């Protein structure tokens, strides 16, 4: 049996944030009932190919999965468990935006078997939230975390974004303090990146909004390392911190290059050298599944050299590090001297500065940089 991660993509959102390039849509709620049925139908279509698998993690992401009513999310997990061999003690995560949940809905999700809640907090500064076009105010995050605790969630992640225009170091520090005060088990903090095909990307290209300042973002990253580290969170991947034992098992699977199955519009899958991805537009995805065809939109096969490079790239994103075999000792010495790598019994581990400069680290250690698998949500 092989351990596999299951990703389930829900592409619906209440509104569309200007910076977002995920496969997510506002105003398609009328498709939701068909879409939930299609997820189960797709699972049935692909299940025979995964007969030797046991699913150790499930991640229901998006989009905003909690735009679906609790009844649909209860049924979805029950149907997936009936179709696919999902471990009884699997880590089952659901993503949510604070304004889409309350104690009642979270209690139903917890009772249905969702064990880990990932909340899109992003910031505790209402100016920053407005710039991001988020649909919640800072108080909503605290309300959602407290509701999650009362509903029985003992594994909560808060997603944060830093480097938004108008956000200074003091604002970011307050966001980190407010995050820590809520006591989540896990924190993900991402530097805002400008995607050209988004409304924000076009505004930046037209000079209407400034691009993030990489020096300010580097300072913000260092603040996150400092404050989260001092509060007992272990920095285990470029953008992820966790209390010991609460590292996200699902995402660790991606970084360890374990196989994963993606269900839903645009979801990616990987097994051995093969990678494939589903049709991205929800209507095209639905049409394919409803016609009884796996909704595959494309596929590729990696060479053994590409696999080796990808493994090294992914491991350098984490504190698990890489074995020194095959690396140029002079290059390694230079990276150790520059404070980007440290030697440990397990191999070469990126320092916090090395994680910040992971792309430079990878370029120095490998002749070319392969693509990381997509993680939507
Ligand atoms: S950032 Fe999140 S909530 Fe906003 S549109 Fe994208 S997926 Fe939806």
Short mmCIF file of C-alpha atoms and ligand atoms in Angstrom, two decimals:
data_model
loop_
_atom_site.label_atom_id
_atom_site.label_comp_id
_atom_site.label_asym_id
_atom_site.label_seq_id
_atom_site.Cartn_x
_atom_site.Cartn_y
_atom_site.Cartn_z
CA UNK A 1 0.00 0.00 0.00
CA UNK A 2 1.26 3.48 -0.75
CA UNK A 3 0.47 6.55 1.36
CA UNK A 4 -1.27 9.19 -0.74
CA UNK A 5 -2.61 12.71 -0.12
CA UNK A 6 -6.05 13.65 -1.42
CA UNK A 7 -6.70 17.24 -2.52
CA UNK A 8 -10.28 18.31 -3.26
CA UNK A 9 -10.77 21.63 -5.00
CA UNK A 10 -13.88 23.77 -4.42
CA UNK A 11 -13.67 26.73 -6.83
CA UNK A 12 -16.42 28.94 -5.39
CA UNK A 13 -15.91 32.23 -3.55
CA UNK A 14 -18.35 34.92 -2.42
CA UNK A 15 -16.30 37.64 -4.09
CA UNK A 16 -13.11 37.64 -6.08
CA UNK A 17 -10.01 39.21 -4.46
CA UNK A 18 -8.00 41.40 -6.83
CA UNK A 19 -4.65 39.69 -6.15
CA UNK A 20 -5.86 36.10 -6.52
CA UNK A 21 -4.90 33.86 -9.42
CA UNK A 22 -6.30 30.64 -7.96
CA UNK A 23 -8.90 28.71 -9.90
CA UNK A 24 -11.72 30.42 -8.03
CA UNK A 25 -14.93 32.15 -9.13
CA UNK A 26 -17.59 34.37 -7.64
CA UNK A 27 -21.16 34.06 -8.90
CA UNK A 28 -21.09 30.38 -9.87
CA UNK A 29 -22.96 29.17 -6.79
CA UNK A 30 -25.75 27.76 -8.96
CA UNK A 31 -23.24 25.09 -10.08
CA UNK A 32 -22.47 23.98 -6.52
CA UNK A 33 -24.92 21.04 -6.17
CA UNK A 34 -23.79 19.57 -9.50
CA UNK A 35 -20.17 20.18 -8.58
CA UNK A 36 -20.37 18.29 -5.28
CA UNK A 37 -22.00 15.34 -7.07
CA UNK A 38 -19.25 15.51 -9.71
CA UNK A 39 -16.49 15.31 -7.07
CA UNK A 40 -17.90 11.99 -5.85
CA UNK A 41 -18.40 10.81 -9.45
CA UNK A 42 -14.79 11.70 -10.28
CA UNK A 43 -13.59 9.80 -7.20
CA UNK A 44 -15.49 6.73 -8.45
CA UNK A 45 -14.00 7.12 -11.94
CA UNK A 46 -10.41 7.23 -10.70
CA UNK A 47 -10.67 4.88 -7.67
CA UNK A 48 -9.63 1.71 -9.59
CA UNK A 49 -6.30 3.33 -10.48
CA UNK A 50 -5.61 3.92 -6.78
CA UNK A 51 -6.49 0.44 -5.52
CA UNK A 52 -3.06 0.07 -3.90
CA UNK A 53 -3.33 3.40 -2.05
CA UNK A 54 -4.36 4.46 1.38
CA UNK A 55 -5.15 8.12 1.75
CA UNK A 56 -3.45 9.50 4.86
CA UNK A 57 -4.47 13.14 4.40
CA UNK A 58 -7.40 14.99 2.85
CA UNK A 59 -7.28 18.71 2.08
CA UNK A 60 -10.48 20.42 0.95
CA UNK A 61 -9.28 23.72 -0.45
CA UNK A 62 -10.24 26.39 -2.90
CA UNK A 63 -11.65 28.83 -3.54
CA UNK A 64 -13.63 28.94 -0.34
CA UNK A 65 -15.02 25.48 0.46
CA UNK A 66 -17.21 26.91 3.23
CA UNK A 67 -19.30 28.79 0.68
CA UNK A 68 -20.89 25.34 0.33
CA UNK A 69 -23.57 24.58 2.93
CA UNK A 70 -22.49 22.27 5.79
CA UNK A 71 -24.87 19.59 4.47
CA UNK A 72 -22.91 19.43 1.19
CA UNK A 73 -19.55 19.31 2.98
CA UNK A 74 -20.79 16.55 5.31
CA UNK A 75 -22.03 14.51 2.37
CA UNK A 76 -18.87 15.15 0.36
CA UNK A 77 -16.55 13.74 3.02
CA UNK A 78 -18.85 10.78 3.73
CA UNK A 79 -19.01 9.92 0.02
CA UNK A 80 -15.25 10.25 -0.46
CA UNK A 81 -14.71 7.94 2.52
CA UNK A 82 -17.12 5.41 1.00
CA UNK A 83 -15.34 5.48 -2.38
CA UNK A 84 -11.65 5.87 -1.49
CA UNK A 85 -9.61 4.10 1.24
CA UNK A 86 -9.16 7.11 3.55
CA UNK A 87 -7.45 6.26 6.85
CA UNK A 88 -9.65 6.57 9.94
CA UNK A 89 -7.04 8.84 11.51
CA UNK A 90 -6.32 10.84 8.34
CA UNK A 91 -5.53 14.52 8.74
CA UNK A 92 -8.62 16.14 7.18
CA UNK A 93 -8.26 19.87 6.56
CA UNK A 94 -10.86 22.31 5.32
CA UNK A 95 -10.11 25.86 4.24
CA UNK A 96 -12.50 28.61 5.28
CA UNK A 97 -12.79 32.35 5.23
CA UNK A 98 -13.72 33.85 8.60
CA UNK A 99 -16.95 35.43 7.38
CA UNK A 100 -18.28 32.10 6.05
CA UNK A 101 -18.32 30.14 9.32
CA UNK A 102 -19.93 30.24 12.75
CA UNK A 103 -20.07 27.89 15.69
CA UNK A 104 -23.04 26.03 14.25
CA UNK A 105 -21.48 25.32 10.84
CA UNK A 106 -18.08 24.52 12.34
CA UNK A 107 -19.66 22.12 14.84
CA UNK A 108 -21.26 20.23 11.97
CA UNK A 109 -17.98 20.11 10.03
CA UNK A 110 -16.09 18.85 13.07
CA UNK A 111 -18.72 16.17 13.70
CA UNK A 112 -18.52 15.16 10.03
CA UNK A 113 -14.80 14.40 10.41
CA UNK A 114 -13.00 17.58 9.36
CA UNK A 115 -10.21 17.77 11.94
CA UNK A 116 -8.08 20.72 10.88
CA UNK A 117 -9.35 24.20 10.02
CA UNK A 118 -7.33 26.59 7.87
CA UNK A 119 -8.65 30.13 8.09
CA UNK A 120 -7.81 32.85 5.56
CA UNK A 121 -7.05 35.61 8.09
CA UNK A 122 -4.49 37.45 5.89
CA UNK A 123 -4.14 40.52 8.16
CA UNK A 124 -5.49 42.16 11.32
CA UNK A 125 -5.21 45.61 9.76
CA UNK A 126 -8.52 46.71 8.22
CA UNK A 127 -6.73 48.95 5.69
CA UNK A 128 -4.70 45.97 4.48
CA UNK A 129 -7.80 43.76 4.35
CA UNK A 130 -9.56 46.43 2.28
CA UNK A 131 -6.59 46.67 -0.11
CA UNK A 132 -6.72 42.89 -0.50
CA UNK A 133 -10.49 43.17 -1.12
CA UNK A 134 -11.17 40.62 1.58
CA UNK A 135 -14.72 40.23 2.78
CA UNK A 136 -14.01 40.28 6.53
CA UNK A 137 -12.84 42.71 9.19
CA UNK A 138 -10.10 41.89 11.73
CA UNK A 139 -12.61 41.01 14.49
CA UNK A 140 -14.08 38.27 12.33
CA UNK A 141 -10.86 36.25 12.60
CA UNK A 142 -11.01 36.14 16.40
CA UNK A 143 -14.70 35.27 16.28
CA UNK A 144 -13.99 32.42 13.85
CA UNK A 145 -11.11 31.03 15.94
CA UNK A 146 -13.17 31.11 19.13
CA UNK A 147 -16.09 29.47 17.32
CA UNK A 148 -13.72 26.79 16.01
CA UNK A 149 -12.48 26.05 19.54
CA UNK A 150 -16.03 25.77 20.88
CA UNK A 151 -16.84 23.50 17.93
CA UNK A 152 -13.98 21.17 18.94
CA UNK A 153 -11.22 22.07 16.46
CA UNK A 154 -7.86 21.63 18.23
CA UNK A 155 -5.81 22.12 15.06
CA UNK A 156 -6.25 25.57 13.50
CA UNK A 157 -4.11 27.34 10.93
CA UNK A 158 -4.17 31.05 10.15
CA UNK A 159 -3.06 32.14 6.68
CA UNK A 160 -1.38 35.56 6.51
CA UNK A 161 -0.17 37.74 3.63
CA UNK A 162 2.50 40.41 4.02
CA UNK A 163 3.93 43.18 1.89
CA UNK A 164 0.63 44.71 0.78
CA UNK A 165 0.82 48.30 -0.34
CA UNK A 166 0.11 50.55 2.64
CA UNK A 167 1.25 47.93 5.15
CA UNK A 168 4.25 49.05 7.18
CA UNK A 169 6.44 47.05 9.51
CA UNK A 170 4.43 48.23 12.53
CA UNK A 171 1.18 47.00 11.00
CA UNK A 172 2.71 43.61 10.17
CA UNK A 173 4.11 43.30 13.68
CA UNK A 174 0.61 43.95 15.07
CA UNK A 175 -0.81 41.30 12.74
CA UNK A 176 1.77 38.80 14.02
CA UNK A 177 1.00 39.74 17.64
CA UNK A 178 -2.75 39.39 17.08
CA UNK A 179 -2.17 36.03 15.39
CA UNK A 180 -0.06 34.72 18.26
CA UNK A 181 -2.62 36.00 20.80
CA UNK A 182 -5.27 33.79 19.20
CA UNK A 183 -3.05 30.74 19.74
CA UNK A 184 -3.39 28.84 16.44
CA UNK A 185 -1.41 25.61 16.17
CA UNK A 186 -0.10 26.59 12.74
CA UNK A 187 0.65 29.81 10.86
CA UNK A 188 1.29 30.23 7.13
CA UNK A 189 2.72 33.61 6.12
CA UNK A 190 3.13 34.39 2.43
CA UNK A 191 4.79 37.37 0.81
CA UNK A 192 2.31 39.00 -1.57
CA UNK A 193 3.28 38.23 -5.14
CA UNK A 194 1.89 40.15 -8.09
CA UNK A 195 0.36 37.88 -10.72
CA UNK A 196 0.15 39.70 -14.07
CA UNK A 197 -3.23 38.27 -15.09
CA UNK A 198 -5.07 39.59 -12.02
CA UNK A 199 -6.75 42.99 -11.49
CA UNK A 200 -3.98 43.90 -9.04
CA UNK A 201 -1.34 42.79 -11.56
CA UNK A 202 -2.87 45.10 -14.18
CA UNK A 203 -3.04 48.00 -11.71
CA UNK A 204 0.64 47.54 -10.88
CA UNK A 205 1.52 47.31 -14.58
CA UNK A 206 -0.41 50.55 -15.22
CA UNK A 207 1.40 52.30 -12.37
CA UNK A 208 -1.82 52.70 -10.36
CA UNK A 209 -0.54 50.64 -7.42
CA UNK A 210 3.05 50.07 -6.29
CA UNK A 211 4.64 46.64 -6.52
CA UNK A 212 5.67 45.13 -3.17
CA UNK A 213 9.10 46.27 -2.02
CA UNK A 214 11.28 43.13 -1.70
CA UNK A 215 13.45 44.74 1.01
CA UNK A 216 10.38 45.53 3.12
CA UNK A 217 9.06 42.01 2.55
CA UNK A 218 12.43 40.59 3.64
CA UNK A 219 12.20 42.65 6.85
CA UNK A 220 8.66 41.37 7.37
CA UNK A 221 9.84 37.79 6.89
CA UNK A 222 12.50 38.36 9.54
CA UNK A 223 9.87 39.77 11.91
CA UNK A 224 7.75 36.68 11.35
CA UNK A 225 10.75 34.42 12.08
CA UNK A 226 11.51 36.40 15.24
CA UNK A 227 8.03 36.74 16.71
CA UNK A 228 6.67 33.33 15.75
CA UNK A 229 9.91 31.66 16.83
CA UNK A 230 9.80 33.43 20.21
CA UNK A 231 6.20 32.28 20.63
CA UNK A 232 7.19 28.62 20.21
CA UNK A 233 6.38 28.05 16.55
CA UNK A 234 8.90 25.99 14.60
CA UNK A 235 9.73 27.35 11.15
CA UNK A 236 9.57 24.14 9.14
CA UNK A 237 9.07 25.39 5.57
CA UNK A 238 9.68 28.70 3.77
CA UNK A 239 6.21 30.06 4.60
CA UNK A 240 5.06 27.75 7.39
CA UNK A 241 5.39 27.66 11.17
CA UNK A 242 3.84 25.15 13.56
CA UNK A 243 3.74 24.15 17.17
CA UNK A 244 5.62 20.84 17.53
CA UNK A 245 3.53 18.00 16.14
CA UNK A 246 1.16 20.30 14.22
CA UNK A 247 3.10 20.55 10.95
CA UNK A 248 0.66 20.15 8.04
CA UNK A 249 0.99 16.49 7.07
CA UNK A 250 -0.72 17.09 3.74
CA UNK A 251 1.69 19.78 2.61
CA UNK A 252 4.67 17.82 3.95
CA UNK A 253 3.58 15.12 1.50
CA UNK A 254 4.00 17.56 -1.41
CA UNK A 255 7.43 18.65 -0.22
CA UNK A 256 8.53 15.03 0.28
CA UNK A 257 7.25 14.29 -3.21
CA UNK A 258 4.76 11.69 -2.07
CA UNK A 259 1.96 10.80 -4.50
CA UNK A 260 -1.23 12.81 -4.42
CA UNK A 261 -4.61 12.67 -6.11
CA UNK A 262 -6.43 15.90 -6.91
CA UNK A 263 -10.19 15.96 -7.46
CA UNK A 264 -12.08 18.93 -8.86
CA UNK A 265 -11.63 21.65 -11.47
CA UNK A 266 -7.96 22.30 -12.22
CA UNK A 267 -6.72 19.95 -9.49
CA UNK A 268 -3.28 18.42 -9.98
CA UNK A 269 -2.22 14.82 -9.31
CA UNK A 270 1.16 13.11 -9.21
CA UNK A 271 2.39 9.58 -8.89
CA UNK A 272 5.95 8.44 -9.58
CA UNK A 273 7.18 10.18 -12.70
CA UNK A 274 3.65 11.06 -13.89
CA UNK A 275 1.85 14.34 -13.29
CA UNK A 276 -1.52 15.32 -14.63
CA UNK A 277 -4.10 18.00 -14.07
CA UNK A 278 -7.81 18.44 -14.51
CA UNK A 279 -9.68 20.77 -16.82
CA UNK A 280 -9.66 24.16 -15.16
CA UNK A 281 -13.01 25.81 -16.03
CA UNK A 282 -15.69 24.39 -13.71
CA UNK A 283 -18.22 23.96 -16.54
CA UNK A 284 -15.74 22.00 -18.68
CA UNK A 285 -14.86 19.87 -15.67
CA UNK A 286 -18.55 19.16 -15.00
CA UNK A 287 -19.26 18.30 -18.64
CA UNK A 288 -16.44 15.75 -18.68
CA UNK A 289 -17.31 14.04 -15.40
CA UNK A 290 -21.03 14.00 -16.18
CA UNK A 291 -20.22 12.30 -19.51
CA UNK A 292 -18.34 9.62 -17.55
CA UNK A 293 -14.81 10.66 -18.59
CA UNK A 294 -11.93 11.45 -16.25
CA UNK A 295 -11.64 15.25 -16.59
CA UNK A 296 -7.93 15.29 -17.38
CA UNK A 297 -6.74 18.48 -19.08
CA UNK A 298 -3.05 17.62 -19.50
CA UNK A 299 -0.24 15.33 -18.38
CA UNK A 300 3.53 15.05 -18.37
CA UNK A 301 6.14 12.49 -17.41
CA UNK A 302 9.31 13.57 -15.64
CA UNK A 303 12.72 12.12 -16.43
CA UNK A 304 14.75 10.63 -13.59
CA UNK A 305 17.01 13.69 -13.71
CA UNK A 306 14.01 16.04 -13.40
CA UNK A 307 12.71 14.00 -10.47
CA UNK A 308 16.03 14.23 -8.69
CA UNK A 309 16.18 18.01 -9.20
CA UNK A 310 12.60 18.46 -8.10
CA UNK A 311 13.21 16.41 -4.94
CA UNK A 312 16.18 18.56 -4.08
CA UNK A 313 14.29 21.77 -4.79
CA UNK A 314 11.32 20.71 -2.65
CA UNK A 315 13.47 19.52 0.24
CA UNK A 316 15.39 22.80 0.27
CA UNK A 317 12.08 24.55 0.97
CA UNK A 318 11.94 22.71 4.30
CA UNK A 319 14.22 22.30 7.29
CA UNK A 320 14.57 18.61 6.35
CA UNK A 321 17.34 19.65 3.99
CA UNK A 322 19.32 17.61 1.49
CA UNK A 323 22.12 15.05 1.49
CA UNK A 324 25.46 16.54 0.40
CA UNK A 325 26.14 13.67 -2.07
CA UNK A 326 26.71 14.89 -5.57
CA UNK A 327 26.91 18.58 -4.61
CA UNK A 328 29.98 20.65 -5.38
CA UNK A 329 31.85 20.90 -2.01
CA UNK A 330 33.17 24.38 -2.87
CA UNK A 331 29.64 25.66 -3.57
CA UNK A 332 28.38 24.08 -0.34
CA UNK A 333 31.24 25.67 1.64
CA UNK A 334 30.38 29.06 0.12
CA UNK A 335 26.69 28.72 1.06
CA UNK A 336 27.59 27.64 4.61
CA UNK A 337 29.98 30.61 4.92
CA UNK A 338 27.27 32.94 3.58
CA UNK A 339 24.91 31.73 6.32
CA UNK A 340 22.41 30.15 3.93
CA UNK A 341 23.07 26.50 4.79
CA UNK A 342 24.09 24.70 7.94
CA UNK A 343 25.54 21.24 8.34
CA UNK A 344 23.51 18.86 10.50
CA UNK A 345 23.55 15.09 11.06
CA UNK A 346 20.57 14.81 8.68
CA UNK A 347 22.40 16.68 5.89
CA UNK A 348 22.49 20.26 4.73
CA UNK A 349 19.69 22.34 6.23
CA UNK A 350 18.69 25.81 5.01
CA UNK A 351 19.01 28.51 7.67
CA UNK A 352 16.17 31.01 8.08
CA UNK A 353 18.06 33.32 5.75
CA UNK A 354 18.50 30.37 3.37
CA UNK A 355 14.72 29.81 3.39
CA UNK A 356 14.18 33.49 2.59
CA UNK A 357 16.61 33.19 -0.32
CA UNK A 358 15.53 29.68 -1.29
CA UNK A 359 15.49 30.42 -5.01
CA UNK A 360 19.09 31.62 -4.95
CA UNK A 361 19.99 28.59 -2.84
CA UNK A 362 18.41 26.22 -5.32
CA UNK A 363 20.02 27.93 -8.30
CA UNK A 364 23.42 27.63 -6.63
CA UNK A 365 22.94 23.94 -5.89
CA UNK A 366 21.26 22.71 -9.04
CA UNK A 367 21.93 23.58 -12.66
CA UNK A 368 18.29 24.41 -13.38
CA UNK A 369 15.22 24.98 -11.28
CA UNK A 370 12.30 22.60 -11.85
CA UNK A 371 8.70 23.59 -11.25
CA UNK A 372 7.09 22.85 -7.90
CA UNK A 373 3.73 21.07 -7.91
CA UNK A 374 0.81 23.47 -7.69
CA UNK A 375 -0.97 23.71 -4.35
CA UNK A 376 -4.19 25.51 -4.87
CA UNK A 377 -6.14 27.27 -2.20
S1 LIG B 1 -7.90 34.80 -2.40
FE1 LIG B 1 -9.17 33.14 -1.58
S2 LIG B 1 -11.14 34.13 -1.07
FE2 LIG B 1 -10.06 35.54 -2.46
S3 LIG B 1 -10.81 34.96 -4.52
FE3 LIG B 1 -8.89 33.82 -4.17
S4 LIG B 1 -9.56 31.84 -3.36
FE4 LIG B 1 -11.31 33.27 -3.16
#
